[in-house]
PDB file of C-alpha atoms in Angstrom:
ATOM      1  CA  MET S   1     293.522  89.433 188.444  1.00 43.00           C
ATOM      2  CA  ARG S   2     294.932  92.324 186.448  1.00 50.00           C
ATOM      3  CA  ILE S   3     291.690  93.702 184.978  1.00 51.00           C
ATOM      4  CA  PRO S   4     290.105  94.754 188.294  1.00 57.00           C
ATOM      5  CA  ALA S   5     293.448  96.346 189.237  1.00 57.00           C
ATOM      6  CA  VAL S   6     293.205  98.548 186.136  1.00 55.00           C
ATOM      7  CA  LEU S   7     289.657  99.552 187.025  1.00 54.00           C
ATOM      8  CA  THR S   8     290.639 100.177 190.623  1.00 55.00           C
ATOM      9  CA  ALA S   9     293.431 102.493 189.498  1.00 54.00           C
ATOM     10  CA  LEU S  10     291.137 104.338 187.100  1.00 57.00           C
ATOM     11  CA  ALA S  11     288.358 104.583 189.677  1.00 58.00           C
ATOM     12  CA  ALA S  12     290.746 105.854 192.325  1.00 54.00           C
ATOM     13  CA  THR S  13     292.021 108.560 190.027  1.00 56.00           C
ATOM     14  CA  ALA S  14     288.614 109.549 188.708  1.00 56.00           C
ATOM     15  CA  MET S  15     288.143 111.895 191.653  1.00 45.00           C
ATOM     16  CA  LEU S  16     291.782 112.854 192.065  1.00 45.00           C
ATOM     17  CA  SER S  17     294.318 113.459 189.347  1.00 49.00           C
ATOM     18  CA  GLY S  18     296.755 110.621 189.407  1.00 59.00           C
ATOM     19  CA  CYS S  19     298.878 108.420 187.258  1.00 70.00           C
ATOM     20  CA  VAL S  20     296.970 106.415 184.707  1.00 79.00           C
ATOM     21  CA  THR S  21     298.739 105.499 181.499  1.00 84.00           C
ATOM     22  CA  GLU S  22     296.996 105.853 178.166  1.00 89.00           C
ATOM     23  CA  SER S  23     297.232 102.102 177.680  1.00 88.00           C
ATOM     24  CA  SER S  24     295.600 101.315 181.034  1.00 86.00           C
ATOM     25  CA  TYR S  25     292.958 103.984 180.383  1.00 89.00           C
ATOM     26  CA  ARG S  26     292.045 102.416 177.044  1.00 91.00           C
ATOM     27  CA  GLN S  27     291.990  98.967 178.601  1.00 89.00           C
ATOM     28  CA  ALA S  28     289.666 100.141 181.378  1.00 88.00           C
ATOM     29  CA  GLN S  29     287.547 102.048 178.854  1.00 92.00           C
ATOM     30  CA  GLU S  30     287.013  98.906 176.802  1.00 92.00           C
ATOM     31  CA  ILE S  31     286.153  96.921 179.928  1.00 91.00           C
ATOM     32  CA  VAL S  32     283.514  99.395 181.150  1.00 91.00           C
ATOM     33  CA  ARG S  33     282.169  99.799 177.623  1.00 94.00           C
ATOM     34  CA  GLY S  34     281.628  96.070 177.226  1.00 94.00           C
ATOM     35  CA  SER S  35     280.591  95.042 180.721  1.00 93.00           C
ATOM     36  CA  PRO S  36     277.800  96.839 182.584  1.00 94.00           C
ATOM     37  CA  ALA S  37     278.710  94.880 185.728  1.00 93.00           C
ATOM     38  CA  MET S  38     282.320  96.074 185.577  1.00 92.00           C
ATOM     39  CA  LYS S  39     281.139  99.647 184.954  1.00 93.00           C
ATOM     40  CA  ARG S  40     278.948  99.465 188.065  1.00 93.00           C
ATOM     41  CA  ASP S  41     281.917  98.084 189.991  1.00 91.00           C
ATOM     42  CA  ALA S  42     284.163 100.911 188.746  1.00 89.00           C
ATOM     43  CA  ILE S  43     281.548 103.513 189.723  1.00 92.00           C
ATOM     44  CA  ASP S  44     281.246 101.923 193.162  1.00 92.00           C
ATOM     45  CA  ARG S  45     285.035 101.931 193.635  1.00 89.00           C
ATOM     46  CA  CYS S  46     285.235 105.550 192.477  1.00 89.00           C
ATOM     47  CA  TYR S  47     282.401 106.453 194.845  1.00 91.00           C
ATOM     48  CA  SER S  48     284.130 104.722 197.726  1.00 88.00           C
ATOM     49  CA  GLY S  49     287.124 107.017 197.292  1.00 86.00           C
ATOM     50  CA  ALA S  50     285.262 110.160 196.256  1.00 86.00           C
ATOM     51  CA  SER S  51     282.879 109.992 199.190  1.00 86.00           C
ATOM     52  CA  ARG S  52     285.851 110.521 201.513  1.00 88.00           C
ATOM     53  CA  ALA S  53     286.558 113.949 200.012  1.00 87.00           C
ATOM     54  CA  THR S  54     286.386 116.891 202.370  1.00 89.00           C
ATOM     55  CA  PRO S  55     283.106 118.806 202.617  1.00 90.00           C
ATOM     56  CA  ALA S  56     284.854 121.788 200.992  1.00 91.00           C
ATOM     57  CA  ARG S  57     285.967 119.657 198.024  1.00 90.00           C
ATOM     58  CA  LYS S  58     282.464 118.199 197.657  1.00 89.00           C
ATOM     59  CA  ALA S  59     280.975 121.704 197.715  1.00 91.00           C
ATOM     60  CA  GLN S  60     283.439 122.798 195.026  1.00 91.00           C
ATOM     61  CA  MET S  61     282.558 119.762 192.891  1.00 90.00           C
ATOM     62  CA  ALA S  62     278.834 120.445 193.351  1.00 92.00           C
ATOM     63  CA  LYS S  63     279.339 123.974 191.986  1.00 93.00           C
ATOM     64  CA  ILE S  64     281.355 122.717 189.015  1.00 92.00           C
ATOM     65  CA  MET S  65     278.764 120.032 188.245  1.00 93.00           C
ATOM     66  CA  ASN S  66     275.781 122.382 188.719  1.00 93.00           C
ATOM     67  CA  VAL S  67     274.141 120.191 191.355  1.00 94.00           C
ATOM     68  CA  SER S  68     272.935 120.936 194.841  1.00 92.00           C
ATOM     69  CA  PRO S  69     275.485 120.273 197.594  1.00 86.00           C
ATOM     70  CA  ARG S  70     272.744 118.232 199.254  1.00 88.00           C
ATOM     71  CA  THR S  71     272.811 115.687 196.414  1.00 90.00           C
ATOM     72  CA  ASN S  72     275.169 112.753 196.460  1.00 92.00           C
ATOM     73  CA  VAL S  73     277.936 114.679 194.700  1.00 92.00           C
ATOM     74  CA  ALA S  74     280.446 111.824 194.760  1.00 92.00           C
ATOM     75  CA  ARG S  75     277.994 109.307 193.236  1.00 94.00           C
ATOM     76  CA  THR S  76     276.891 111.800 190.569  1.00 94.00           C
ATOM     77  CA  TYR S  77     280.493 112.627 189.668  1.00 93.00           C
ATOM     78  CA  CYS S  78     281.553 108.984 189.402  1.00 93.00           C
ATOM     79  CA  THR S  79     278.489 107.962 187.419  1.00 95.00           C
ATOM     80  CA  ARG S  80     278.845 110.802 184.933  1.00 95.00           C
ATOM     81  CA  ALA S  81     282.600 110.301 184.595  1.00 93.00           C
ATOM     82  CA  PHE S  82     282.407 106.551 183.969  1.00 93.00           C
ATOM     83  CA  ASN S  83     279.458 106.902 181.629  1.00 96.00           C
ATOM     84  CA  GLY S  84     281.532 109.422 179.671  1.00 96.00           C
ATOM     85  CA  ILE S  85     284.552 107.126 179.661  1.00 93.00           C
ATOM     86  CA  ALA S  86     282.487 104.117 178.538  1.00 94.00           C
ATOM     87  CA  SER S  87     280.726 106.064 175.787  1.00 96.00           C
ATOM     88  CA  GLY S  88     283.986 107.527 174.473  1.00 95.00           C
ATOM     89  CA  ARG S  89     282.922 111.102 175.213  1.00 96.00           C
ATOM     90  CA  ILE S  90     285.873 111.403 177.605  1.00 94.00           C
ATOM     91  CA  THR S  91     289.207 110.634 175.991  1.00 94.00           C
ATOM     92  CA  TYR S  92     292.420 109.840 177.832  1.00 93.00           C
ATOM     93  CA  GLU S  93     293.635 113.392 177.226  1.00 93.00           C
ATOM     94  CA  ASP S  94     290.346 114.840 178.518  1.00 93.00           C
ATOM     95  CA  PHE S  95     290.604 112.658 181.615  1.00 89.00           C
ATOM     96  CA  ARG S  96     294.253 113.517 182.221  1.00 87.00           C
ATOM     97  CA  THR S  97     293.877 117.278 181.800  1.00 89.00           C
ATOM     98  CA  LYS S  98     290.276 117.681 183.045  1.00 89.00           C
ATOM     99  CA  SER S  99     289.556 119.434 179.743  1.00 92.00           C
ATOM    100  CA  PRO S 100     286.462 121.523 178.957  1.00 94.00           C
ATOM    101  CA  ARG S 101     284.954 118.407 177.348  1.00 96.00           C
ATOM    102  CA  PHE S 102     285.506 116.492 180.601  1.00 93.00           C
ATOM    103  CA  ILE S 103     283.843 119.317 182.530  1.00 93.00           C
ATOM    104  CA  ARG S 104     280.831 119.318 180.171  1.00 95.00           C
ATOM    105  CA  VAL S 105     280.376 115.574 180.673  1.00 96.00           C
ATOM    106  CA  ILE S 106     280.493 115.765 184.462  1.00 94.00           C
ATOM    107  CA  GLN S 107     278.056 118.679 184.260  1.00 94.00           C
ATOM    108  CA  GLY S 108     275.659 116.351 182.514  1.00 94.00           C
ATOM    109  CA  ARG S 109     275.808 118.187 179.179  1.00 92.00           C
TER     110      ARG S 109
END
């Protein structure tokens, strides 16, 4: 099925900058906006990839997000990112460039 493939691609690139087209971003955004189950699935897929980040990368992300390194940094990042995508607070351009708006959202502001 094509829809989960779109979410998988978006989830995989949520932690790492990768290739997501604006069209696939908008498609995934509409899916996670309209389906809480698909949003949970996208967060879980993102977490699966993000949790494999190096300890140094997780520590860096914890500093950026203003959370303790002892928290589940990967889960927090993925949850905040996908909530921002679903709500429309993170646009495709924000996601692609990791803009200041993107940073504010993953900081929980």
